Coordinates of C-alpha atoms and ligand atoms in Angstrom, one line a residue:
X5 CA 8.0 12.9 18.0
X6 CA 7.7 9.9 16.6
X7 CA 9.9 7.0 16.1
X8 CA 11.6 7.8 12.8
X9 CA 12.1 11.1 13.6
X10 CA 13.9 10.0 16.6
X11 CA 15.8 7.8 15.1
X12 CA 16.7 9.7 11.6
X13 CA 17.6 12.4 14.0
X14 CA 19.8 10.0 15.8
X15 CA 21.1 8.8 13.0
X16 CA 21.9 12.3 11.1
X17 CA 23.9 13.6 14.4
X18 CA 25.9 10.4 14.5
X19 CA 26.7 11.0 10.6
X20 CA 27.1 15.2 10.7
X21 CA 29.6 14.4 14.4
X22 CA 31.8 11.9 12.3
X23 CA 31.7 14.3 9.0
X24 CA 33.0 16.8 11.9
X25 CA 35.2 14.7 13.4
X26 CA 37.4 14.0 9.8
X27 CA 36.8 17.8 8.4
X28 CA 40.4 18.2 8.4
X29 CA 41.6 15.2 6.6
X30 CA 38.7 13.8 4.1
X31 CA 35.2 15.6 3.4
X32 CA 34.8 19.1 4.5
X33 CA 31.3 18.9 6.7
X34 CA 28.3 20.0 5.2
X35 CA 24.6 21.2 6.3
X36 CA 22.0 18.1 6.8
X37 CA 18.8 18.9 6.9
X38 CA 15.7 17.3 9.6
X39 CA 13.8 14.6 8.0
X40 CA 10.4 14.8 7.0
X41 CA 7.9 13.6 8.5
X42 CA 6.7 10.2 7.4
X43 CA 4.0 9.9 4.4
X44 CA 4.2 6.5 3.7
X45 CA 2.2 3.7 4.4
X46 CA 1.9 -0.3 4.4
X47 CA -0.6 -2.7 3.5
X48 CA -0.2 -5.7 6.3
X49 CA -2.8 -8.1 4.4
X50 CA -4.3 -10.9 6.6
X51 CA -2.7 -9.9 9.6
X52 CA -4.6 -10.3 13.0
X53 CA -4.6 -7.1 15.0
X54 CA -2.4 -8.9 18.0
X55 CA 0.5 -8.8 15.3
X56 CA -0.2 -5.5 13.3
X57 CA -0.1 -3.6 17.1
X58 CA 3.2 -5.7 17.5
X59 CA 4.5 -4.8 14.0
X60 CA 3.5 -1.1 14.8
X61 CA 5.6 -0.9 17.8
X62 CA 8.5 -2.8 16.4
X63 CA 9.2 -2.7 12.6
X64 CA 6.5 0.4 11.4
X65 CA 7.0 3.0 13.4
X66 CA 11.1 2.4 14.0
X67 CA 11.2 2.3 9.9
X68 CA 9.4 5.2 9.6
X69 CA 5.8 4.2 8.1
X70 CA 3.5 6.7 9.0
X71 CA 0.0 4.4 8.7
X72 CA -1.1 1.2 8.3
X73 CA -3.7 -0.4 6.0
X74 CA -5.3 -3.4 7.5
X75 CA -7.7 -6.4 5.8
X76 CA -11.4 -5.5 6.6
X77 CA -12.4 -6.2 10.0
X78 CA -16.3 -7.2 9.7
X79 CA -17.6 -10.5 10.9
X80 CA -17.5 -12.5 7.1
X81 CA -18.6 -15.8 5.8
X82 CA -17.0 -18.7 7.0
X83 CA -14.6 -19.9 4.0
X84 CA -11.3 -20.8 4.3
X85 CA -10.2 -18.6 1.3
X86 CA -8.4 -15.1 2.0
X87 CA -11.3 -13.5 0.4
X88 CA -13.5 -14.5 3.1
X89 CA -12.8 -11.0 4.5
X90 CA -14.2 -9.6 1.7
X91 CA -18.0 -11.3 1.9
X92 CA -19.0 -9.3 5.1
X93 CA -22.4 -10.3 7.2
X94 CA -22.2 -7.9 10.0
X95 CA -20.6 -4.7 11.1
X96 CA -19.2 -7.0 13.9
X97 CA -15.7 -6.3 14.7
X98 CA -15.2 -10.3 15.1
X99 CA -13.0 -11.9 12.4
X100 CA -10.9 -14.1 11.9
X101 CA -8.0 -11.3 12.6
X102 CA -9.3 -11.0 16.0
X103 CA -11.9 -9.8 18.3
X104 CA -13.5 -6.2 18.9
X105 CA -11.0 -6.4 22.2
X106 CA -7.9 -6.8 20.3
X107 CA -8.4 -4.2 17.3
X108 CA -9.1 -1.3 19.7
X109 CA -5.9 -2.5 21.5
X110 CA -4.2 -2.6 18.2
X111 CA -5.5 1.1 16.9
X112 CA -4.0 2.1 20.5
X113 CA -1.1 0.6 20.2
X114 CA -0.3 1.8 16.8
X115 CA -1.6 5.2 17.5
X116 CA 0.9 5.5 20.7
X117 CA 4.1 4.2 18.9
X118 CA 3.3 7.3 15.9
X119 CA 1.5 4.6 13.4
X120 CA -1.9 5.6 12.1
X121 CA -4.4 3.2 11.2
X122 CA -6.7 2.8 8.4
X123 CA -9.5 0.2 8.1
X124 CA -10.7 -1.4 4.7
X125 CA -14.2 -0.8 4.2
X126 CA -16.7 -3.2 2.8
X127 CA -19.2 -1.0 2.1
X128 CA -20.5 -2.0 -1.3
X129 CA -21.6 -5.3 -0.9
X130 CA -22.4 -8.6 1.6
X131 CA -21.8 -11.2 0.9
X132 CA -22.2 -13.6 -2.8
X133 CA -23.1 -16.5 -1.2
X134 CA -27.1 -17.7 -1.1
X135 CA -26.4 -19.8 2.0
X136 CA -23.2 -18.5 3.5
X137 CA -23.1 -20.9 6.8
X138 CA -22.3 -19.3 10.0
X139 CA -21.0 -16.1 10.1
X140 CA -17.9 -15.8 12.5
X141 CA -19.8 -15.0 15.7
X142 CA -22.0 -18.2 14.9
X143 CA -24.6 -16.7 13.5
X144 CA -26.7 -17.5 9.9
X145 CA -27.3 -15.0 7.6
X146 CA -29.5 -15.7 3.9
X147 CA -29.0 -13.6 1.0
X148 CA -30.8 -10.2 1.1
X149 CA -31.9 -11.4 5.0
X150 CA -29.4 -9.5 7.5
X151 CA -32.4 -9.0 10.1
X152 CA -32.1 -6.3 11.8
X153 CA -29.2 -5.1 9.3
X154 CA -30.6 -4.0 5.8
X155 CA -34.3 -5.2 4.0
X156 CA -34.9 -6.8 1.0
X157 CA -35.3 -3.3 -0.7
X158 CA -31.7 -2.1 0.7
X159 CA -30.1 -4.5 -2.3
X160 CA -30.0 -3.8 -5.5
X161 CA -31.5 -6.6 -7.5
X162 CA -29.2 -7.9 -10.3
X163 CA -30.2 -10.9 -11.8
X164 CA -26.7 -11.9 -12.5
X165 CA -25.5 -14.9 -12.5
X166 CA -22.5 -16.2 -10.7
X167 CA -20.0 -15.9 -13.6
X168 CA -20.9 -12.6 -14.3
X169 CA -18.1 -10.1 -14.1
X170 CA -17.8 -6.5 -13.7
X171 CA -15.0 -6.2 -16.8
X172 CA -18.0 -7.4 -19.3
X173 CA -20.4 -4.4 -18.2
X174 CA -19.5 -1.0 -19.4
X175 CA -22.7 0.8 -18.9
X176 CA -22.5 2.7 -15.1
X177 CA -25.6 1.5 -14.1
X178 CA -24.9 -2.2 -14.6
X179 CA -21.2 -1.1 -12.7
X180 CA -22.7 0.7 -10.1
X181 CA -25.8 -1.4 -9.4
X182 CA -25.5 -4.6 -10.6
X183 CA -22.3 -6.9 -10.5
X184 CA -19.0 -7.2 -9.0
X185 CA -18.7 -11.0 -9.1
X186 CA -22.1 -11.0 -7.7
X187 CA -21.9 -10.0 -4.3
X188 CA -25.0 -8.8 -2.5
X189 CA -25.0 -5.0 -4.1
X190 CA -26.4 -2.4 -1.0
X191 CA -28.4 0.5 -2.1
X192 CA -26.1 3.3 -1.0
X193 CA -28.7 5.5 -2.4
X194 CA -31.0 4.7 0.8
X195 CA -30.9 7.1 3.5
X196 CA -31.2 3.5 5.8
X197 CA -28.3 2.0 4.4
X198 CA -26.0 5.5 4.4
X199 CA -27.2 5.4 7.8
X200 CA -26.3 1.9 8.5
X201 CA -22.2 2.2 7.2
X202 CA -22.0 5.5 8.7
X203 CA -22.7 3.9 11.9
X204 CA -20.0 1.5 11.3
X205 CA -17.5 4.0 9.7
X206 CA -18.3 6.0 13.1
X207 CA -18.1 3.2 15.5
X208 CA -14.1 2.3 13.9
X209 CA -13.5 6.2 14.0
X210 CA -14.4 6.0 17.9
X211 CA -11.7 3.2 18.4
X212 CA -9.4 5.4 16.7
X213 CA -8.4 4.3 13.3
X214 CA -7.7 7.7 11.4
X215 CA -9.3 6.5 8.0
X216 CA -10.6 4.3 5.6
X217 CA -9.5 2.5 2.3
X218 CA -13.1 2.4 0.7
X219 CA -13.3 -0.4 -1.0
X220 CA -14.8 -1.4 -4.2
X221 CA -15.7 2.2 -4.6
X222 CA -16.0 2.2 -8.5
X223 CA -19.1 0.3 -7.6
X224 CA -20.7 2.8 -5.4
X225 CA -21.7 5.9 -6.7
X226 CA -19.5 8.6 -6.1
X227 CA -22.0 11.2 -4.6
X228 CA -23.1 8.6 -2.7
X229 CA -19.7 7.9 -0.9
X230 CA -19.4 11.2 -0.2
X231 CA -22.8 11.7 1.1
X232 CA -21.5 8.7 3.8
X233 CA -18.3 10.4 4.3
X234 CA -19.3 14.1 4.4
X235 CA -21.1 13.1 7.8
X236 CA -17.6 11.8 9.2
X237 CA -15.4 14.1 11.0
X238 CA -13.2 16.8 9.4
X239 CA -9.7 14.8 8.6
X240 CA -11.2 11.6 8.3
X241 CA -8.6 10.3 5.5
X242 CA -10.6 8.8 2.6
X243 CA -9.1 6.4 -0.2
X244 CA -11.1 4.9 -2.7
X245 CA -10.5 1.9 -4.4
X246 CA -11.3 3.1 -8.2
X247 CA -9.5 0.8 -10.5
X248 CA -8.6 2.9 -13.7
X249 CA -9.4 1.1 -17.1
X250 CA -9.5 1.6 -20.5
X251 CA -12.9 2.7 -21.5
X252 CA -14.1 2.0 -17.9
X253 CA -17.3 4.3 -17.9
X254 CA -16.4 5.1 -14.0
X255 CA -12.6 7.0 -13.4
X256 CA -10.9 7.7 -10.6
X257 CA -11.0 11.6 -10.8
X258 CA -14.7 11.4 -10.0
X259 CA -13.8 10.1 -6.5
X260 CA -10.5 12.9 -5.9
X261 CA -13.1 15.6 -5.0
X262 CA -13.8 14.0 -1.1
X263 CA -10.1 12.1 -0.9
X264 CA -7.8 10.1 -1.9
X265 CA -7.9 7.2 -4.6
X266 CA -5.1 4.4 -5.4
X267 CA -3.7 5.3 -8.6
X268 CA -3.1 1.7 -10.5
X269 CA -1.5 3.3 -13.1
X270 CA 1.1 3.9 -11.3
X271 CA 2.6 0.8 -10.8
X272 CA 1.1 0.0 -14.7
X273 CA 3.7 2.6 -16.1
X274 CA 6.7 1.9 -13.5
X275 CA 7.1 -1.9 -13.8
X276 CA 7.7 -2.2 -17.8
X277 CA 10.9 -0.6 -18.3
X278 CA 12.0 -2.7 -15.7
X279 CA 11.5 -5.7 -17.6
X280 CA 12.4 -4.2 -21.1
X281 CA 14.9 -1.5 -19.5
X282 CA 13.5 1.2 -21.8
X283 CA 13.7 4.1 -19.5
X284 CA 12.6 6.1 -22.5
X285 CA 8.9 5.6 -21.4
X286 CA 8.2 9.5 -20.0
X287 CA 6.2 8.0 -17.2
X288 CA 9.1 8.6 -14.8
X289 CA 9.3 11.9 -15.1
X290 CA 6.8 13.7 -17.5
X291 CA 3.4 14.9 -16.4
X292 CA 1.5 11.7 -16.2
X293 CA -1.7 12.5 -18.0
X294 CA -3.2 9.1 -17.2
X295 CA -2.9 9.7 -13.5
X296 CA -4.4 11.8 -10.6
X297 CA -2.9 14.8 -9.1
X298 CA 0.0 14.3 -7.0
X299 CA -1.9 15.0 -3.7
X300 CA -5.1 12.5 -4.4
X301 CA -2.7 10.0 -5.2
X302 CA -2.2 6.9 -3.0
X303 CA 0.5 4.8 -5.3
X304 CA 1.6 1.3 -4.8
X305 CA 4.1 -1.6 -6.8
X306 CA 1.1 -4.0 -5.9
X307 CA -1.3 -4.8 -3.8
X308 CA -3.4 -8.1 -2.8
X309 CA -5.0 -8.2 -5.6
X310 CA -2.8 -7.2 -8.3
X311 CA 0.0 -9.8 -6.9
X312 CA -2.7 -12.4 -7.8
X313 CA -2.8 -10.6 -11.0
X314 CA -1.7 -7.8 -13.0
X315 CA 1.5 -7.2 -11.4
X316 CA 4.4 -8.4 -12.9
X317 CA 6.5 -7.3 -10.0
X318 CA 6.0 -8.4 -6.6
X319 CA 7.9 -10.1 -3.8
X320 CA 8.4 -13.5 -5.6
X321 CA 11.4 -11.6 -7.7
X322 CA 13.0 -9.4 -4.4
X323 CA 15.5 -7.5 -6.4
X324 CA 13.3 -6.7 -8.8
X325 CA 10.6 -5.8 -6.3
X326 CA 13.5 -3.7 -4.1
X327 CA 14.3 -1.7 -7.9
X328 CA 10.6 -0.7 -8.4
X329 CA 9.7 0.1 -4.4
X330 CA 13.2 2.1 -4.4
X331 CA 11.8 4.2 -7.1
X332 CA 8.6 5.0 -6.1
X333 CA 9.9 5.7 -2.3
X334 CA 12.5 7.9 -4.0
X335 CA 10.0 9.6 -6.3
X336 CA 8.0 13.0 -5.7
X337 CA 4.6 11.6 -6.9
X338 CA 2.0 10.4 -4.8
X339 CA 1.7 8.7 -1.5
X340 CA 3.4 5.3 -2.1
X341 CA 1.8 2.4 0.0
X342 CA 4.2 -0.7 0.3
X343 CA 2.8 -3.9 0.4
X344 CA 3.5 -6.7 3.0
X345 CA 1.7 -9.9 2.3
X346 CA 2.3 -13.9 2.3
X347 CA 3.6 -16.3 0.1
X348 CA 1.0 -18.6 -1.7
X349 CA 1.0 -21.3 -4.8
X350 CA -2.8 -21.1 -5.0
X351 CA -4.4 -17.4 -5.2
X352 CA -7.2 -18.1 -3.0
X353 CA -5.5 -19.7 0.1
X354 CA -6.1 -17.7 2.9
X355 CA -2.8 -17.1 5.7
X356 CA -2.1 -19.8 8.0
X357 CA -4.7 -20.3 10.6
X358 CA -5.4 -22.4 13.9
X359 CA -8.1 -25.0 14.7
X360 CA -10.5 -22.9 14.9
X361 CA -9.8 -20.7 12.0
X362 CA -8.1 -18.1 13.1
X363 CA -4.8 -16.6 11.1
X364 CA -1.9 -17.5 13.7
X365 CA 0.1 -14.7 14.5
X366 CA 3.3 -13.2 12.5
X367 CA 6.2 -11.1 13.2
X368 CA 8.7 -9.3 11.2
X369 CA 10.8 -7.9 13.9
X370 CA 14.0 -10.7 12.8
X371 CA 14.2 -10.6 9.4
X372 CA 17.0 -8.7 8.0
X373 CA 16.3 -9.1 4.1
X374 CA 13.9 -10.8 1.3
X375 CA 14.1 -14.7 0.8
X376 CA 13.2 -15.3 -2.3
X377 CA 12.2 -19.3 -1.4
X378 CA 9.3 -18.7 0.8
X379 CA 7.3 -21.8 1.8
X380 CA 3.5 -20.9 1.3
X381 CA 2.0 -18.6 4.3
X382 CA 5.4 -16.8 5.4
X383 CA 5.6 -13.3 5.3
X384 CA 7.4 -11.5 2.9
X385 CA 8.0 -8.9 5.5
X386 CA 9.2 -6.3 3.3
X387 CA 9.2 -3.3 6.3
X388 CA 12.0 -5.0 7.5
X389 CA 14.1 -5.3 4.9
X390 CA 17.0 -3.0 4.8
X391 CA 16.8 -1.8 1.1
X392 CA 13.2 -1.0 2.2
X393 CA 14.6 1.5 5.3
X394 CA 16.9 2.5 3.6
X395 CA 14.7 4.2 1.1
X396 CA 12.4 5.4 3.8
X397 CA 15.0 7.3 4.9
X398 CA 15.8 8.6 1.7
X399 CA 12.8 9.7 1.6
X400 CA 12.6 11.8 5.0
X401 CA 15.7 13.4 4.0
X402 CA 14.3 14.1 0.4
X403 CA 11.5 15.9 1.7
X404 CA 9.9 18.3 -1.0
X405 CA 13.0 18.9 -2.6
X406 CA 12.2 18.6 -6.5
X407 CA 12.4 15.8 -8.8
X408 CA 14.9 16.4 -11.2
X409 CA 14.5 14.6 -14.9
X410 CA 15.7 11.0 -14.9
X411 CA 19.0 9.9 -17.0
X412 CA 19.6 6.5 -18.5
X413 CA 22.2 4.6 -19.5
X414 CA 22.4 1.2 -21.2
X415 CA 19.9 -0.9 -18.6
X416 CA 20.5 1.6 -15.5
X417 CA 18.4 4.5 -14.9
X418 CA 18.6 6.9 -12.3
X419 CA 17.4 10.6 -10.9
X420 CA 18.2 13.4 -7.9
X421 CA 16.0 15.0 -5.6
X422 CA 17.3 18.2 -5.9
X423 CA 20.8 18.7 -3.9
X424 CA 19.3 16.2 -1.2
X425 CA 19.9 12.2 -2.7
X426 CA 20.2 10.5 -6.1
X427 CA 18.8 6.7 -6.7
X428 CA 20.0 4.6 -9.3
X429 CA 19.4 1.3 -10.9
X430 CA 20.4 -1.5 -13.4
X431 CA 17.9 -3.8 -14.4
X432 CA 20.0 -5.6 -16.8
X433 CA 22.1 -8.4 -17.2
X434 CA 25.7 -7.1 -17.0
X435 CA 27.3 -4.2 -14.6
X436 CA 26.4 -0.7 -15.8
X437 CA 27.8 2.3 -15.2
X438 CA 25.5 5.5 -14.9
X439 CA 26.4 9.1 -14.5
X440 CA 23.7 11.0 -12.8
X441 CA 23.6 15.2 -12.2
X442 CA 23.7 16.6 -9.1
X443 CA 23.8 19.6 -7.2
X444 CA 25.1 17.5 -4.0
X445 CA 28.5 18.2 -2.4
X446 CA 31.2 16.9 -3.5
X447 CA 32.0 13.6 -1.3
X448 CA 32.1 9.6 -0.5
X449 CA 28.3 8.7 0.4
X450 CA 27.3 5.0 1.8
X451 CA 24.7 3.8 -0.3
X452 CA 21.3 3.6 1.9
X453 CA 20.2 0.6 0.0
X454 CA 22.9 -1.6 1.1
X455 CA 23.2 -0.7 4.7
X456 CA 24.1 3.0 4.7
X457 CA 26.9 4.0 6.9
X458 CA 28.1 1.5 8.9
X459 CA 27.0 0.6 12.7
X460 CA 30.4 1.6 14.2
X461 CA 30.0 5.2 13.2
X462 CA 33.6 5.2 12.5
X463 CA 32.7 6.6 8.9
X464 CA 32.6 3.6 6.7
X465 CA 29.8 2.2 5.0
X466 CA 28.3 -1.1 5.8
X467 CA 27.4 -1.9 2.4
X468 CA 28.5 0.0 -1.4
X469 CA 29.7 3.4 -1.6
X470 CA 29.7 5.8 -4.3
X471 CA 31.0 9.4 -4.7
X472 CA 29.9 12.8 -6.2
X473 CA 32.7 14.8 -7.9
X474 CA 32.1 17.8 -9.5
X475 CA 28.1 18.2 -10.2
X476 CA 28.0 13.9 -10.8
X477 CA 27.1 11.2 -9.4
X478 CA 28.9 7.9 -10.0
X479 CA 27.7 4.6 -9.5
X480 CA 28.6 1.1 -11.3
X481 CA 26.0 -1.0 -10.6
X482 CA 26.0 -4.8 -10.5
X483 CA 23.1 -6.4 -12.7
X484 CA 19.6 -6.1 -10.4
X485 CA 21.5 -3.3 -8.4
X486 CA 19.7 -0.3 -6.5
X487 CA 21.3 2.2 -5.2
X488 CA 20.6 5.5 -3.5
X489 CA 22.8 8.4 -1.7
X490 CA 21.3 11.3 0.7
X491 CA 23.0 14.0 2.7
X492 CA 22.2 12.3 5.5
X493 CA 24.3 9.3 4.6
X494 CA 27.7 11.0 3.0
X495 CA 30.8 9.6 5.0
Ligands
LIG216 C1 -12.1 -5.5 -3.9 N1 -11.9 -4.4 -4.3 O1 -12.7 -3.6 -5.0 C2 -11.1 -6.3 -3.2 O2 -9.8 -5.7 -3.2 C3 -11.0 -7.7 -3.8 O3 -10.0 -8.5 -3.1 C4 -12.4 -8.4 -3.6 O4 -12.4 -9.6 -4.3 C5 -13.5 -7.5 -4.3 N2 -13.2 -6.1 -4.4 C6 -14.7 -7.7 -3.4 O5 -14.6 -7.0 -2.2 C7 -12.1 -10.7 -3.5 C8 -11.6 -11.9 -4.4 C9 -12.7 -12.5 -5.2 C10 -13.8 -12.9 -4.3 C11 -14.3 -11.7 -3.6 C12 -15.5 -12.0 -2.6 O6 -10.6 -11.4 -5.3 O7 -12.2 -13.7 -5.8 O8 -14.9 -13.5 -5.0 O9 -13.3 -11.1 -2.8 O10 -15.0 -12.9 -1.6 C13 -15.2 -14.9 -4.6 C14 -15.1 -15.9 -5.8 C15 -16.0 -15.5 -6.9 C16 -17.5 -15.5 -6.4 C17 -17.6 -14.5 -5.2 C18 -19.0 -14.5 -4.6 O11 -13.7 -15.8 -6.2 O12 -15.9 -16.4 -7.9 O13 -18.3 -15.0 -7.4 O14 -16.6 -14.9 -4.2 O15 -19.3 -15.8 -4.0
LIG217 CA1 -22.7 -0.8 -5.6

């Protein structure tokens, strides 16, 4: 069993024995179902394994987050910048997030406390740089010269120069072969190379991580990923990294047949009406033509790239963030992966790191909520904040209980899971009310978002609380309010 179950369990008998307790003189008790088991995941970006097997064991698993998505783990160039990580030079597990020792401690860590691990794979490409220095482990590498590693005729040869970008090619060969801010491109087409990352993929699989995030995939064939991950054993989880564009030659759906992908439309449709509050966009709740099936999707608010970029909501605005992370947690689509990152002025500062170059150890285990001041390098933290566990859990208790259409009023929207929780928001400037349908019981429910019921058991609520009466549920909402109910957390 693991943690959140435990503890949602916990929870739910300390809630159904107090609902028991005042049958006679408030809410008549009522049937609460077990949680689901966890789906979600979390991103920990630039986090050395010594801290992710710490967060594991105390903020991921006691919240409920079922995996964890880690920043590559090859030996890389030696550059201060974040993105370091994503020049590899080896298969080395040696990096500045720690050695070969500490990641198979992590991935056994994790594992034991219920947390499955998944490694980002830089498979595509080496590294840009024509004289890249010492790799980590102190050793020189020259562009298109990894003895021992890959030939000259393992690399595609581009011709590109350094300013050339993958969004000015839109022919597949010159996407597939040629670019990607002109990293060394492998030949993935080469039984040698296949041979080589399968090797690799295998070695992490033997430590135990559970999967991969593949990255850059738009810039590998598809059949040629899944001729490298076909040889991998059955329930190897696969997500590929296939950035949807607008008359991109390469789409996602190419990649769904061996995996997962990460859906950035998702977060593309969510995030405007919570700027404009025009909940009329259908993206909510109609059948979201631009996106994958439900089952192939991995969704996200942002990730590391796209909070240096397209996102318009990430950490640096919390309540904002806590609105858009409370809908997708609440929603039916997908498999939603939060992101936990660092603060930064600069887009290419790498986290904080010692002497010697190595990103100092973090932990979110005391932080109770966002800070919306961060000096650059702290953590945002986000699986600690309460708003953040408080959705997870109203996600465990929604479980595969429909999606029912949303309803909006003025700035607030707001939708049920069928008979099992309602979430609500107001992205405006003034207090709105919102009436949502419900098929839940009649009754006083402590908003989960806020602190749920309260610690005393005594039948209060630690933070709001709102009430269903008669097929609707109430909620007047402060400006940048969430809000969300469950059976699990009715008085
Ligand atoms: C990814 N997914 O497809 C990663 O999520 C993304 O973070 C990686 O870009 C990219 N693909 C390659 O793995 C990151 C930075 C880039 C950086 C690149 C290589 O966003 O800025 O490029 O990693 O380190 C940097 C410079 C470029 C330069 C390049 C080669 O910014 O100007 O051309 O290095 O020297
Ligand atoms: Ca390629």
């Amino acid at each position: 069993m693991s943690g959140l179950r435990a503890r949602a369990g916990a929870v739910v008998a300390a809630v159904s024995a107090a609902v028991l307790l005042l049958a006679g003189c408030t809410q008549a008790s009522i049937e609460v179902p077990e949680p689901a088991a966890p789906d979600v995941g979390i991103q920990l970006f630039q986090l050395p394994w010594t801290s992710v097997a710490k967060e594991c064991e105390t903020t991921l698993a006691p919240a409920g987050i079922a995996w964890v998505l880690l920043s590559p783990a090859q030996e890389h160039i030696a550059a201060d910048e974040w993105w370091a990580s994503y020049q590899p030079v080896s298969y080395q597990l040696e990096s500045r997030l720690g050695t070969r020792d500490e990641f198979a401690d992590m991935v056994q860590r994790c594992n034991a406390a219920g947390v499955e691990v998944i490694a980002d794979a830089v498979i595509n490409h080496m590294t840009g740089q024509d004289e890249p220095g010492a790799g980590y482990a102190g050793t020189a590498y020259a562009h298109y010269d990894y003895p021992g590693l890959y030939t000259e005729s393992d690399f595609h040869r581009c011709g590109l120069t350094a300013n050339d970008d993958i969004q000015l090619y839109k022919n597949r060969e010159q996407v597939q072969n040629c670019e990607l801010v002109n990293l060394a491109d492998l030949d993935t087409a080469s039984p040698t190379v296949r041979a080589t990352i399968g090797a690799y993929l295998e070695d992490l699989l033997s430590l135990g991580v559970s999967g991969f995030r593949i990255d850059a995939a738009k810039h590998i064939p598809a059949t040629d990923v899944e001729a490298i991950v076909s040889q991998l054993p059955q329930g190897t989880r696969i997500m590929s990294e296939v950035i949807r564009g607008a008359g991109e030659p390469i789409a996602p759906e190419e990649y769904e047949g061996f995996g997962e992908v990460f859906e950035f439309t998702y977060a593309r449709e969510l995030t405007p009406p919570l700027e404009n509050g025009v909940f009329s966009d259908p993206v909510l709740s109609d059948d979201r033509p631009q996106q994958v099936p439900s089952e192939a999707a991995i969704v996200f608010v942002d990730n590391h790239d796209t909070e240096r970029g397209e996102a318009n909501v990430t950490a640096r605005d919390p309540q904002l963030y806590i609105i858009a992370n409370a809908l997708m947690l609440a929603d039916d689509y997908g498999t939603p992966v939060l992101y936990s990152g660092y603060a930064f002025s600069d887009r290419d500062s790498g986290a904080p790191t010692d002497a010697d170059g190595r990103v100092l150890d973090a932990s979110c285990a005391d932080t109770t909520g966002p800070v919306s001041d961060l000096a650059d390098g702290e953590r945002t933290c986000v699986q600690s904040w309460p708003a953040i566990r408080g959705m997870l859990e109203f996600r465990a208790m929604a479980g595969d209980a429909p999606r029912m259409p949303g309803v909006d009023s003025g700035d607030a929207y707001g939708f049920e899971r069928e008979g099992r929780g309602v979430v609500a928001v107001n992205v405006g400037d003034d207090i709105q009310s919102i009436e949502v349908p419900t098929t839940m019981p009649d009754g006083a429910y402590c908003d989960v978002i806020t602190g749920g019921p309260d610690a005393a058991g005594d039948g209060g609520c630690a933070g709001s609380e709102y009430s269903v009466s008669g097929g609707i549920a109430v909620f007047d909402l402060d400006p940048g309010a969430a809000a969300a109910i469950h059976l699990g957390s009715r008085r």
